[in-house]
Amino acid sequence: QVQLVESGGGLVQSGGSLRLSCAASGTKFRISTMSWYRQAPGNQRKLVAQITRANTTTYADSVKGRFTISRDNDKNTVYLQMNSLNPDDTAVYYCRIWTIREYWGQGTQVTVSS
């Protein structure tokens, strides 16, 4: 059974930084795309950043230049380094992986105070 364990969320002041991690276990297949999504109250879940196995990255316009996604294939782990955080970044952050199907993490809360 595939499990995704996220960590690194919390409360931070505006301008601060956080690093999210998501470790996948139990998969029998190689992980291709790894992604981070976020969902603020009352809003739809939206893509924040995505990284392919070849390390090609994609970012939402709102986080370009502030967030960096990376991965460690040996550890089946994806990271999201978030810098210059502002209150608009407050949301529950979810990781998603794709093998032969998608899997989602349970979500980790990020709260940015002004």
Coordinates of N, CA, C and O in Angstrom, one line a residue:
Q1 N 0.8 -1.2 0.0 CA 0.0 0.0 0.0 C 0.9 1.2 0.0 O 1.8 1.4 0.8
V2 N 0.6 2.2 -0.9 CA 1.4 3.4 -1.0 C 1.0 4.4 0.0 O -0.2 4.6 0.3
Q3 N 2.0 4.9 0.7 CA 1.7 6.0 1.7 C 2.6 7.2 1.4 O 3.8 7.0 1.0
L4 N 2.1 8.3 1.6 CA 2.8 9.6 1.4 C 2.7 10.3 2.8 O 1.7 10.5 3.3
V5 N 3.9 10.6 3.3 CA 4.0 11.3 4.6 C 4.6 12.7 4.4 O 5.8 12.8 4.0
E6 N 3.8 13.7 4.7 CA 4.2 15.0 4.5 C 4.7 15.6 5.9 O 4.2 15.2 6.9
S7 N 5.6 16.5 5.8 CA 6.1 17.2 7.0 C 6.6 18.6 6.7 O 6.9 18.9 5.5
G8 N 6.8 19.4 7.7 CA 7.4 20.7 7.5 C 6.5 21.9 7.5 O 6.9 23.1 7.5
G9 N 5.2 21.7 7.6 CA 4.3 22.8 7.7 C 4.3 23.5 9.0 O 5.0 23.0 10.0
G10 N 3.6 24.6 9.1 CA 3.6 25.3 10.4 C 3.2 26.7 10.3 O 2.7 27.2 9.2
L11 N 3.5 27.5 11.3 CA 3.2 28.9 11.3 C 4.5 29.7 11.2 O 5.5 29.5 11.9
V12 N 4.4 30.7 10.3 CA 5.6 31.5 10.0 C 5.2 32.9 9.8 O 4.0 33.2 9.3
Q13 N 6.0 33.9 10.1 CA 5.7 35.3 9.8 C 5.9 35.6 8.3 O 6.7 34.9 7.6
S14 N 5.3 36.6 7.9 CA 5.4 37.1 6.5 C 6.9 37.4 6.2 O 7.6 38.0 7.1
G15 N 7.4 36.9 5.1 CA 8.8 37.1 4.8 C 9.7 35.9 5.2 O 10.8 35.8 4.8
G16 N 9.1 35.0 5.9 CA 9.8 33.8 6.4 C 9.9 32.7 5.4 O 9.4 32.8 4.3
S17 N 10.5 31.6 5.8 CA 10.7 30.4 5.0 C 10.2 29.1 5.7 O 10.2 29.0 6.9
L18 N 9.8 28.2 4.9 CA 9.5 26.8 5.3 C 10.0 25.8 4.3 O 10.0 26.2 3.1
R19 N 10.3 24.6 4.7 CA 10.6 23.6 3.7 C 9.7 22.4 4.0 O 9.7 21.8 5.1
L20 N 8.9 22.0 3.0 CA 8.0 20.9 3.1 C 8.7 19.6 2.5 O 9.5 19.8 1.6
S21 N 8.4 18.5 3.1 CA 8.9 17.2 2.6 C 7.7 16.3 2.4 O 6.8 16.3 3.2
C22 N 7.9 15.4 1.5 CA 6.9 14.3 1.3 C 7.6 13.1 0.9 O 8.2 13.0 -0.2
A23 N 7.5 12.1 1.7 CA 8.2 10.8 1.5 C 7.2 9.7 1.1 O 6.2 9.5 1.8
A24 N 7.4 9.1 0.0 CA 6.6 8.0 -0.5 C 7.1 6.7 -0.1 O 8.3 6.4 -0.2
S25 N 6.3 5.7 0.3 CA 6.7 4.4 0.6 C 5.7 3.4 0.1 O 4.5 3.8 -0.1
G26 N 6.1 2.2 -0.2 CA 5.2 1.1 -0.5 C 4.9 1.0 -2.0 O 4.1 0.1 -2.4
T27 N 5.5 1.9 -2.8 CA 5.2 1.8 -4.3 C 6.1 0.7 -4.9 O 7.3 0.6 -4.6
K28 N 5.5 -0.1 -5.8 CA 6.2 -1.1 -6.5 C 6.7 -0.6 -7.9 O 7.5 -1.2 -8.6
F29 N 6.2 0.6 -8.2 CA 6.6 1.2 -9.5 C 7.4 2.5 -9.4 O 7.3 3.2 -8.4
R30 N 8.1 2.8 -10.4 CA 8.9 4.0 -10.4 C 8.0 5.2 -10.4 O 7.0 5.3 -11.1
I31 N 8.4 6.2 -9.6 CA 7.6 7.4 -9.5 C 8.0 8.4 -10.6 O 9.2 8.7 -10.8
S32 N 7.1 8.8 -11.4 CA 7.4 9.7 -12.5 C 7.3 11.2 -12.0 O 8.2 11.7 -11.3
T33 N 6.1 11.8 -12.1 CA 5.9 13.2 -11.7 C 5.6 13.3 -10.2 O 4.9 12.5 -9.7
M34 N 6.2 14.3 -9.6 CA 5.9 14.6 -8.2 C 5.5 16.0 -8.1 O 6.1 16.9 -8.8
S35 N 4.5 16.3 -7.3 CA 3.9 17.7 -7.4 C 3.5 18.1 -6.0 O 3.3 17.3 -5.1
W36 N 3.4 19.4 -5.8 CA 2.8 20.0 -4.7 C 1.6 20.8 -5.1 O 1.6 21.6 -6.1
Y37 N 0.5 20.7 -4.4 CA -0.7 21.5 -4.6 C -1.1 22.2 -3.3 O -0.6 21.8 -2.2
R38 N -1.9 23.2 -3.4 CA -2.4 23.8 -2.1 C -3.9 24.2 -2.3 O -4.4 24.4 -3.4
Q39 N -4.5 24.2 -1.1 CA -5.9 24.6 -1.1 C -6.2 25.5 0.1 O -6.0 25.1 1.3
A40 N -6.6 26.7 -0.2 CA -7.0 27.7 0.8 C -8.5 27.5 1.1 O -9.2 27.0 0.2
P41 N -8.9 27.9 2.2 CA -10.4 27.8 2.6 C -11.3 28.4 1.5 O -11.0 29.6 1.1
G42 N -12.3 27.7 1.1 CA -13.2 28.2 0.1 C -12.7 28.2 -1.3 O -13.4 28.6 -2.3
N43 N -11.5 27.7 -1.5 CA -10.9 27.7 -2.9 C -10.7 26.3 -3.4 O -10.6 25.3 -2.6
Q44 N -10.5 26.2 -4.7 CA -10.1 24.9 -5.2 C -8.7 24.5 -5.0 O -7.8 25.4 -4.8
R45 N -8.4 23.3 -5.0 CA -7.0 22.8 -4.9 C -6.2 23.2 -6.2 O -6.8 22.9 -7.3
K46 N -5.1 23.8 -6.1 CA -4.4 24.3 -7.2 C -2.9 23.8 -7.2 O -2.3 23.7 -6.2
L47 N -2.4 23.6 -8.4 CA -1.0 23.2 -8.6 C -0.1 24.3 -8.1 O -0.2 25.5 -8.6
V48 N 0.9 24.0 -7.3 CA 2.0 25.0 -6.9 C 3.2 24.7 -7.7 O 3.8 25.7 -8.3
A49 N 3.7 23.5 -7.7 CA 4.9 23.2 -8.4 C 4.9 21.7 -8.8 O 4.3 20.9 -8.1
Q50 N 5.7 21.4 -9.8 CA 5.7 20.0 -10.3 C 7.1 19.7 -10.8 O 7.8 20.6 -11.3
I51 N 7.6 18.5 -10.6 CA 8.9 18.1 -11.1 C 8.8 16.7 -11.7 O 8.2 15.8 -11.1
T52 N 9.4 16.5 -12.8 CA 9.5 15.2 -13.5 C 10.7 14.4 -13.0 O 11.5 15.0 -12.3
R53 N 10.7 13.2 -13.4 CA 11.9 12.4 -13.0 C 13.2 12.9 -13.6 O 14.2 12.7 -13.0
A54 N 13.1 13.6 -14.7 CA 14.2 14.2 -15.3 C 14.5 15.6 -14.8 O 15.3 16.3 -15.3
N55 N 13.8 15.9 -13.7 CA 14.0 17.2 -13.0 C 13.6 18.4 -13.8 O 14.0 19.5 -13.5
T56 N 12.6 18.2 -14.7 CA 12.0 19.4 -15.3 C 10.9 19.9 -14.4 O 10.1 19.2 -13.9
T57 N 11.0 21.2 -14.1 CA 10.1 21.8 -13.1 C 9.1 22.8 -13.8 O 9.3 23.4 -14.8
T58 N 7.9 22.9 -13.1 CA 6.9 23.8 -13.5 C 6.4 24.5 -12.2 O 6.2 23.8 -11.2
Y59 N 6.1 25.8 -12.3 CA 5.6 26.5 -11.1 C 4.4 27.4 -11.5 O 4.3 27.9 -12.6
A60 N 3.6 27.5 -10.5 CA 2.5 28.5 -10.6 C 3.1 29.9 -10.7 O 4.1 30.2 -10.0
D61 N 2.5 30.8 -11.4 CA 3.0 32.1 -11.5 C 3.2 32.8 -10.2 O 4.1 33.6 -10.0
S62 N 2.3 32.5 -9.3 CA 2.3 33.2 -8.0 C 3.5 32.8 -7.1 O 3.7 33.5 -6.1
V63 N 4.2 31.7 -7.4 CA 5.3 31.3 -6.5 C 6.6 31.3 -7.3 O 7.7 31.1 -6.6
K64 N 6.6 31.7 -8.5 CA 7.9 31.7 -9.3 C 8.9 32.6 -8.6 O 8.5 33.8 -8.3
G65 N 10.1 32.2 -8.5 CA 11.1 33.0 -7.9 C 11.2 32.9 -6.4 O 12.1 33.4 -5.8
R66 N 10.2 32.3 -5.8 CA 10.1 32.2 -4.3 C 10.2 30.8 -3.8 O 10.7 30.5 -2.8
F67 N 9.6 29.9 -4.6 CA 9.5 28.5 -4.2 C 10.4 27.6 -5.1 O 10.5 28.0 -6.3
T68 N 11.0 26.6 -4.6 CA 11.8 25.7 -5.3 C 11.4 24.2 -5.0 O 11.4 23.8 -3.8
I69 N 11.1 23.5 -6.0 CA 10.7 22.1 -5.9 C 12.0 21.2 -6.2 O 12.7 21.6 -7.2
S70 N 12.2 20.2 -5.5 CA 13.3 19.3 -5.8 C 12.9 17.9 -5.3 O 11.9 17.7 -4.6
R71 N 13.7 16.9 -5.7 CA 13.3 15.5 -5.4 C 14.6 14.7 -5.2 O 15.7 15.0 -5.7
D72 N 14.5 13.6 -4.4 CA 15.5 12.7 -4.2 C 14.9 11.3 -4.6 O 14.1 10.7 -3.9
N73 N 15.3 10.8 -5.7 CA 14.7 9.6 -6.3 C 15.1 8.4 -5.4 O 14.4 7.4 -5.3
D74 N 16.3 8.4 -4.8 CA 16.7 7.3 -4.0 C 15.8 7.2 -2.7 O 15.6 6.1 -2.2
K75 N 15.3 8.3 -2.3 CA 14.5 8.3 -1.1 C 13.0 8.4 -1.4 O 12.2 8.5 -0.5
N76 N 12.7 8.5 -2.7 CA 11.3 8.7 -3.1 C 10.6 9.9 -2.3 O 9.5 9.8 -1.8
T77 N 11.4 11.0 -2.3 CA 11.0 12.1 -1.5 C 11.0 13.4 -2.4 O 11.9 13.5 -3.2
V78 N 10.0 14.2 -2.2 CA 9.9 15.5 -2.9 C 9.9 16.6 -1.8 O 9.3 16.4 -0.8
Y79 N 10.5 17.7 -2.2 CA 10.7 18.8 -1.3 C 10.1 20.1 -1.9 O 10.0 20.2 -3.1
L80 N 9.7 21.0 -1.0 CA 9.3 22.3 -1.5 C 9.9 23.3 -0.6 O 9.5 23.5 0.6
Q81 N 10.9 24.1 -1.1 CA 11.5 25.1 -0.3 C 10.7 26.4 -0.6 O 10.6 26.8 -1.8
M82 N 10.1 27.0 0.4 CA 9.3 28.2 0.3 C 9.9 29.4 1.0 O 10.1 29.4 2.2
N83 N 10.3 30.4 0.2 CA 10.9 31.6 0.7 C 10.0 32.8 0.5 O 9.1 32.7 -0.3
S84 N 10.3 33.9 1.2 CA 9.5 35.1 1.1 C 8.0 34.8 1.1 O 7.2 35.3 0.3
L85 N 7.6 34.1 2.1 CA 6.2 33.7 2.3 C 5.4 34.9 2.6 O 5.8 35.9 3.3
N86 N 4.2 35.0 2.1 CA 3.2 36.0 2.5 C 1.9 35.4 2.8 O 1.6 34.2 2.6
P87 N 1.0 36.2 3.4 CA -0.3 35.6 3.9 C -1.1 34.9 2.8 O -1.9 34.0 3.1
D88 N -0.9 35.3 1.5 CA -1.6 34.6 0.4 C -1.2 33.2 0.2 O -1.8 32.4 -0.5
D89 N 0.0 32.8 0.8 CA 0.5 31.5 0.7 C -0.2 30.5 1.8 O 0.1 29.3 1.7
T90 N -1.0 31.1 2.7 CA -1.6 30.3 3.7 C -2.6 29.3 3.0 O -3.5 29.7 2.3
A91 N -2.4 28.0 3.3 CA -3.2 27.0 2.7 C -2.8 25.6 3.3 O -1.8 25.5 4.0
V92 N -3.6 24.6 3.0 CA -3.1 23.2 3.2 C -2.4 22.8 2.0 O -2.9 22.9 0.8
Y93 N -1.2 22.3 2.2 CA -0.3 21.9 1.1 C -0.4 20.3 1.0 O -0.2 19.6 2.0
Y94 N -0.6 19.8 -0.3 CA -0.7 18.4 -0.5 C 0.4 18.0 -1.5 O 0.6 18.7 -2.5
C95 N 1.0 16.9 -1.3 CA 1.9 16.3 -2.3 C 1.1 15.3 -3.1 O 0.2 14.6 -2.6
R96 N 1.5 15.1 -4.3 CA 0.9 14.2 -5.3 C 2.0 13.5 -6.0 O 2.9 14.1 -6.5
I97 N 1.9 12.2 -6.2 CA 2.9 11.5 -7.0 C 2.1 10.7 -8.1 O 0.9 10.4 -7.9
W98 N 2.8 10.4 -9.2 CA 2.2 9.6 -10.2 C 3.1 8.4 -10.5 O 4.3 8.6 -10.8
T99 N 2.6 7.2 -10.4 CA 3.3 6.0 -10.8 C 2.5 5.4 -12.0 O 2.7 5.9 -13.1
I100 N 1.7 4.5 -11.7 CA 0.7 4.0 -12.8 C -0.7 4.6 -12.5 O -1.6 4.4 -13.2
R101 N -0.7 5.4 -11.4 CA -1.9 6.1 -11.0 C -1.4 7.2 -10.0 O -0.3 7.2 -9.6
E102 N -2.3 8.1 -9.6 CA -1.9 9.1 -8.7 C -2.2 8.7 -7.3 O -3.1 7.9 -7.0
Y103 N -1.3 9.3 -6.4 CA -1.5 9.2 -5.0 C -1.4 10.5 -4.3 O -0.5 11.3 -4.8
W104 N -2.1 10.8 -3.2 CA -2.1 12.1 -2.6 C -1.7 11.9 -1.1 O -2.0 10.9 -0.5
G105 N -1.0 12.9 -0.6 CA -0.7 13.0 0.8 C -1.9 13.5 1.6 O -2.9 13.9 1.0
Q106 N -1.7 13.5 2.9 CA -2.8 13.9 3.8 C -2.9 15.4 3.9 O -4.0 15.9 4.4
G107 N -1.9 16.1 3.5 CA -1.9 17.5 3.6 C -1.2 18.0 4.9 O -1.2 17.4 5.9
T108 N -0.6 19.2 4.7 CA 0.1 19.8 5.9 C -0.3 21.3 5.8 O -0.2 22.0 4.8
Q109 N -0.6 21.9 7.0 CA -1.1 23.3 7.1 C 0.1 24.2 7.1 O 1.1 24.0 7.8
V110 N 0.0 25.2 6.2 CA 1.0 26.3 6.2 C 0.2 27.6 6.5 O -0.7 27.9 5.8
T111 N 0.6 28.3 7.5 CA 0.0 29.6 7.9 C 1.0 30.7 8.0 O 2.0 30.5 8.7
V112 N 0.7 31.7 7.2 CA 1.7 32.9 7.2 C 1.0 34.1 7.8 O -0.1 34.5 7.3
S113 N 1.5 34.6 8.9 CA 0.9 35.7 9.6 C 1.5 37.0 9.0 O 2.7 37.1 8.6
S114 N 0.7 38.0 9.0 CA 1.2 39.3 8.5 C 1.9 40.2 9.6 O 1.8 39.8 10.8

